[in-house]
Amino acid sequence: MKIAVAKEIEICERRVALIPETVAKLVKQGLEVFVEAGAGEKAFFTDTDYETAGAKIISDSAQLWSEADLLLKVSPPQIREDGRAEIELLKPESVLISFLNPLGNPVIAQQLANRQITALSMELIPRTTRAQSMDALSSQASLAGYKAVLIASAALPKYFPMLTTAAGTIAPAKVFIMGAGVAGLQAIATARRLGAVVEAFDIRPAVKEEVQSLGAKFVEVKLEEETVAAGGYAKEISEDSKKRTQELVASHVKNSDIVITTAQVPGRQAPRLVTEEMVAQMKPGSVIVDLAAEQGGNCACTEAGKDIVWNGVTIIGPINLPSSMPVHASQLYAKNVTSLMQLLIKDKTLQINFNDDIVDAACVTHGGEIRNQRVKDALQAVAV
Ligand code: NAD
């Protein structure tokens, strides 16, 4: 069986699916690993590092894709410069493991099914205790939450910590985190480490204790509807609840030096939490970092991939922040992927067992079919 690590061609993608350390572990298990030449370059892992770990370097990209029994990637397959779709390069009935964004881009699932690919989507790994080591959404969201605070601190024309100096006392920065999931909690922890006074808000009441345990104040809104969906994710809330939460958070946004928004609802446009009116109320020099920029933005003024200044407020809409820390992002992703692979490989051969709840949940296409109902629904919605 040939395991292959593809070089990412997406322009913003600096991560690589396996690092030399994880390659060495697979080789030790007697598995054959092929790495596309230059695959780890942008994450500072050289071809020599992979060779030393026991991988074979393949310069011909099309050969690597077409001969792989199990192909590993980070970003979803792309269209190449020569116009060829990477999916078309895959060997029929081979296995692909990658982020695939199947709810946001269900057409990719149809293309993979048409090609008879067994595709496992890292976004669909269940958020269960047994699947924790495979949870790439969490490992990458944590990096994004950390980096969001650093970006904000660099853009803020102020100190973060309280300082008492001979030249006077500096008040600590006020940071407001909206959405206290994995990224939000890491953002709270990072802002606290830098000495800021931190408040956080989420529609899931269960996160209150986690927020408080990190030393932040929880801004609570009592809604008369269920806000938690299956798997512990947030639900999309009613217009009335949206209005109530916006009224509640407005004063916190206004009084903050930094607002970091991380709110998401899987498969939906990101909820709009910060309106233009709220931004207009913020002090000039304040900073917003919108981690939901790629999903439409939590802030009305966000432009994905851009830093803009609006009424004196800097609004940053980063794309693929984990990729800006490619060394550790790749290390963590590689661990997530290899943990998943351990469920798929028995006696050095691929065995896809749908009785395993993790494999069942993560496998989006198999045998020419899309297996996930939500992806099927999303595809139908696109077709209409
Ligand atoms: P996410 O990225 O889907 O969303 C980020 C946060 O935004 C969430 O906390 C969500 O509640 C919040 N949000 C959504 N709509 C909002 C709104 N209108 N206003 C304010 N906040 C809003 O979330 P995530 O970080 O991927 O975590 C999703 C869930 O999975 C959480 O319950 C988390 O604890 C759980 N989880 C469990 C495990 C595990 O058990 N192994 C691992 C990771 C995450």
Tab-separated table of N, CA and C in Angstrom, residues 66-142:
chain	number	residue	atom	x	y	z
A	66	SER	N	-1.517	9.646	-8.868
A	66	SER	CA	-2.190	8.542	-9.558
A	66	SER	C	-1.787	7.170	-9.016
A	67	GLU	N	-0.677	7.109	-8.274
A	67	GLU	CA	-0.254	5.797	-7.759
A	67	GLU	C	-0.612	5.599	-6.286
A	68	ALA	N	-1.078	6.663	-5.630
A	68	ALA	CA	-1.335	6.576	-4.181
A	68	ALA	C	-2.565	5.713	-3.894
A	69	ASP	N	-2.424	4.856	-2.878
A	69	ASP	CA	-3.604	4.143	-2.372
A	69	ASP	C	-4.280	4.996	-1.306
A	70	LEU	N	-3.462	5.757	-0.575
A	70	LEU	CA	-3.980	6.659	0.456
A	70	LEU	C	-3.261	7.983	0.295
A	71	LEU	N	-3.995	9.009	-0.108
A	71	LEU	CA	-3.371	10.313	-0.333
A	71	LEU	C	-3.745	11.271	0.798
A	72	LEU	N	-2.722	11.931	1.340
A	72	LEU	CA	-2.936	12.836	2.474
A	72	LEU	C	-2.693	14.274	2.049
A	73	LYS	N	-3.634	15.144	2.454
A	73	LYS	CA	-3.539	16.572	2.105
A	73	LYS	C	-4.013	17.388	3.285
A	74	VAL	N	-3.811	18.701	3.180
A	74	VAL	CA	-4.366	19.613	4.188
A	74	VAL	C	-5.576	20.336	3.571
A	75	SER	N	-5.320	21.149	2.546
A	75	SER	CA	-6.418	21.880	1.892
A	75	SER	C	-7.148	20.975	0.901
A	76	PRO	N	-8.419	21.267	0.610
A	76	PRO	CA	-9.142	20.470	-0.390
A	76	PRO	C	-8.416	20.461	-1.740
A	77	PRO	N	-8.611	19.400	-2.538
A	77	PRO	CA	-7.978	19.351	-3.861
A	77	PRO	C	-8.326	20.597	-4.696
A	78	GLN	N	-7.372	20.985	-5.514
A	78	GLN	CA	-7.484	22.236	-6.279
A	78	GLN	C	-7.497	21.959	-7.778
A	79	ILE	N	-7.664	23.045	-8.536
A	79	ILE	CA	-7.449	22.981	-9.989
A	79	ILE	C	-6.009	23.441	-10.219
A	80	ARG	N	-5.262	22.680	-10.995
A	80	ARG	CA	-3.854	23.012	-11.225
A	80	ARG	C	-3.683	24.095	-12.286
A	81	GLU	N	-2.464	24.613	-12.338
A	81	GLU	CA	-2.162	25.678	-13.315
A	81	GLU	C	-2.482	25.253	-14.742
A	82	ASP	N	-2.261	23.934	-15.027
A	82	ASP	CA	-2.518	23.444	-16.391
A	82	ASP	C	-4.004	23.168	-16.631
A	83	GLY	N	-4.856	23.529	-15.631
A	83	GLY	CA	-6.300	23.382	-15.794
A	83	GLY	C	-6.841	22.027	-15.333
A	84	ARG	N	-5.940	21.112	-14.944
A	84	ARG	CA	-6.394	19.774	-14.516
A	84	ARG	C	-6.840	19.800	-13.058
A	85	ALA	N	-7.956	19.152	-12.794
A	85	ALA	CA	-8.429	19.054	-11.407
A	85	ALA	C	-7.637	17.960	-10.700
A	86	GLU	N	-7.170	18.255	-9.492
A	86	GLU	CA	-6.396	17.243	-8.748
A	86	GLU	C	-7.220	15.976	-8.522
A	87	ILE	N	-8.530	16.160	-8.324
A	87	ILE	CA	-9.396	14.986	-8.104
A	87	ILE	C	-9.287	14.012	-9.279
A	88	GLU	N	-9.137	14.560	-10.488
A	88	GLU	CA	-9.041	13.705	-11.684
A	88	GLU	C	-7.742	12.898	-11.704
A	89	LEU	N	-6.747	13.339	-10.912
A	89	LEU	CA	-5.476	12.623	-10.879
A	89	LEU	C	-5.521	11.414	-9.949
A	90	LEU	N	-6.505	11.409	-9.046
A	90	LEU	CA	-6.567	10.319	-8.059
A	90	LEU	C	-6.938	8.995	-8.707
A	91	LYS	N	-6.355	7.933	-8.166
A	91	LYS	CA	-6.668	6.586	-8.669
A	91	LYS	C	-8.067	6.186	-8.192
A	92	PRO	N	-8.935	5.718	-9.078
A	92	PRO	CA	-10.259	5.275	-8.622
A	92	PRO	C	-10.132	4.257	-7.490
A	93	GLU	N	-11.028	4.392	-6.510
A	93	GLU	CA	-11.080	3.516	-5.332
A	93	GLU	C	-9.939	3.744	-4.348
A	94	SER	N	-9.161	4.812	-4.567
A	94	SER	CA	-8.152	5.145	-3.558
A	94	SER	C	-8.828	5.941	-2.435
A	95	VAL	N	-8.044	6.187	-1.368
A	95	VAL	CA	-8.578	6.885	-0.194
A	95	VAL	C	-7.905	8.247	-0.081
A	96	LEU	N	-8.709	9.255	0.191
A	96	LEU	CA	-8.189	10.614	0.381
A	96	LEU	C	-8.552	11.075	1.784
A	97	ILE	N	-7.566	11.611	2.507
A	97	ILE	CA	-7.840	12.240	3.809
A	97	ILE	C	-7.384	13.691	3.717
A	98	SER	N	-8.293	14.622	4.020
A	98	SER	CA	-7.966	16.043	3.881
A	98	SER	C	-9.067	16.870	4.535
A	99	PHE	N	-8.815	18.162	4.759
A	99	PHE	CA	-9.931	19.074	4.946
A	99	PHE	C	-10.612	19.160	3.583
A	100	LEU	N	-11.921	19.048	3.541
A	100	LEU	CA	-12.632	19.065	2.253
A	100	LEU	C	-13.733	20.119	2.200
A	101	ASN	N	-14.062	20.691	3.353
A	101	ASN	CA	-15.149	21.676	3.428
A	101	ASN	C	-16.407	21.182	2.694
A	102	PRO	N	-16.853	19.946	2.979
A	102	PRO	CA	-17.951	19.375	2.185
A	102	PRO	C	-19.300	20.054	2.415
A	103	LEU	N	-19.457	20.716	3.568
A	103	LEU	CA	-20.743	21.414	3.793
A	103	LEU	C	-20.731	22.766	3.082
A	104	GLY	N	-19.572	23.408	3.045
A	104	GLY	CA	-19.452	24.702	2.364
A	104	GLY	C	-19.341	24.541	0.856
A	105	ASN	N	-18.720	23.442	0.426
A	105	ASN	CA	-18.522	23.201	-1.009
A	105	ASN	C	-18.887	21.748	-1.344
A	106	PRO	N	-20.204	21.430	-1.292
A	106	PRO	CA	-20.623	20.027	-1.475
A	106	PRO	C	-20.339	19.475	-2.868
A	107	VAL	N	-20.084	20.365	-3.828
A	107	VAL	CA	-19.800	19.910	-5.198
A	107	VAL	C	-18.547	19.025	-5.205
A	108	ILE	N	-17.621	19.327	-4.305
A	108	ILE	CA	-16.381	18.534	-4.247
A	108	ILE	C	-16.708	17.084	-3.868
A	109	ALA	N	-17.718	16.916	-3.013
A	109	ALA	CA	-18.112	15.561	-2.608
A	109	ALA	C	-18.664	14.802	-3.825
A	110	GLN	N	-19.458	15.491	-4.628
A	110	GLN	CA	-20.003	14.850	-5.827
A	110	GLN	C	-18.874	14.438	-6.777
A	111	GLN	N	-17.882	15.329	-6.918
A	111	GLN	CA	-16.762	15.015	-7.824
A	111	GLN	C	-15.974	13.805	-7.304
A	112	LEU	N	-15.792	13.743	-5.995
A	112	LEU	CA	-15.050	12.619	-5.400
A	112	LEU	C	-15.845	11.322	-5.551
A	113	ALA	N	-17.145	11.413	-5.360
A	113	ALA	CA	-18.000	10.221	-5.514
A	113	ALA	C	-17.961	9.741	-6.971
A	114	ASN	N	-18.041	10.686	-7.901
A	114	ASN	CA	-17.994	10.325	-9.331
A	114	ASN	C	-16.708	9.584	-9.666
A	115	ARG	N	-15.667	9.939	-8.956
A	115	ARG	CA	-14.341	9.346	-9.226
A	115	ARG	C	-14.129	8.061	-8.417
A	116	GLN	N	-15.165	7.639	-7.665
A	116	GLN	CA	-15.091	6.409	-6.848
A	116	GLN	C	-14.026	6.514	-5.748
A	117	ILE	N	-13.859	7.719	-5.210
A	117	ILE	CA	-12.860	7.910	-4.146
A	117	ILE	C	-13.523	7.715	-2.785
A	118	THR	N	-12.808	7.054	-1.881
A	118	THR	CA	-13.253	7.004	-0.487
A	118	THR	C	-12.602	8.201	0.195
A	119	ALA	N	-13.399	9.218	0.482
A	119	ALA	CA	-12.830	10.465	1.021
A	119	ALA	C	-13.236	10.657	2.473
A	120	LEU	N	-12.232	10.907	3.304
A	120	LEU	CA	-12.510	11.206	4.710
A	120	LEU	C	-12.217	12.677	4.947
A	121	SER	N	-13.230	13.363	5.444
A	121	SER	CA	-13.122	14.800	5.617
A	121	SER	C	-12.755	15.108	7.064
A	122	MET	N	-11.658	15.814	7.267
A	122	MET	CA	-11.205	16.107	8.629
A	122	MET	C	-12.220	16.975	9.375
A	123	GLU	N	-13.062	17.717	8.630
A	123	GLU	CA	-14.085	18.530	9.306
A	123	GLU	C	-15.175	17.660	9.916
A	124	LEU	N	-15.324	16.432	9.428
A	124	LEU	CA	-16.444	15.600	9.878
A	124	LEU	C	-16.063	14.622	10.989
A	125	ILE	N	-14.821	14.716	11.466
A	125	ILE	CA	-14.428	13.886	12.618
A	125	ILE	C	-15.324	14.288	13.796
A	126	PRO	N	-15.984	13.326	14.439
A	126	PRO	CA	-16.879	13.719	15.536
A	126	PRO	C	-16.112	14.329	16.718
A	127	ARG	N	-16.756	15.222	17.459
A	127	ARG	CA	-16.097	15.874	18.604
A	127	ARG	C	-16.332	15.018	19.852
A	128	THR	N	-15.808	13.794	19.819
A	128	THR	CA	-15.986	12.883	20.953
A	128	THR	C	-14.643	12.649	21.629
A	129	THR	N	-14.693	12.088	22.818
A	129	THR	CA	-13.452	11.862	23.576
A	129	THR	C	-12.525	10.923	22.800
A	130	ARG	N	-13.092	9.835	22.226
A	130	ARG	CA	-12.247	8.869	21.505
A	130	ARG	C	-11.600	9.491	20.276
A	131	ALA	N	-12.268	10.499	19.689
A	131	ALA	CA	-11.752	11.102	18.452
A	131	ALA	C	-10.869	12.323	18.716
A	132	GLN	N	-10.625	12.622	19.988
A	132	GLN	CA	-9.888	13.857	20.300
A	132	GLN	C	-8.535	13.971	19.596
A	133	SER	N	-7.801	12.856	19.518
A	133	SER	CA	-6.466	12.926	18.907
A	133	SER	C	-6.547	13.148	17.391
A	134	MET	N	-7.767	12.999	16.816
A	134	MET	CA	-7.933	13.186	15.363
A	134	MET	C	-8.599	14.516	15.030
A	135	ASP	N	-8.909	15.284	16.053
A	135	ASP	CA	-9.752	16.471	15.891
A	135	ASP	C	-8.930	17.650	15.346
A	136	ALA	N	-8.817	17.691	14.036
A	136	ALA	CA	-8.008	18.744	13.399
A	136	ALA	C	-8.699	20.108	13.474
A	137	LEU	N	-10.031	20.109	13.524
A	137	LEU	CA	-10.697	21.416	13.673
A	137	LEU	C	-10.220	22.067	14.965
A	138	SER	N	-10.126	21.272	16.022
A	138	SER	CA	-9.697	21.833	17.307
A	138	SER	C	-8.220	22.223	17.294
A	139	SER	N	-7.373	21.325	16.765
A	139	SER	CA	-5.938	21.643	16.820
A	139	SER	C	-5.644	22.922	16.036
A	140	GLN	N	-6.349	23.107	14.925
A	140	GLN	CA	-6.068	24.270	14.083
A	140	GLN	C	-6.772	25.525	14.625
A	141	ALA	N	-7.948	25.349	15.192
A	141	ALA	CA	-8.676	26.503	15.762
A	141	ALA	C	-7.900	27.096	16.930
A	142	SER	N	-7.245	26.235	17.671
A	142	SER	CA	-6.470	26.707	18.815
A	142	SER	C	-5.317	27.612	18.353
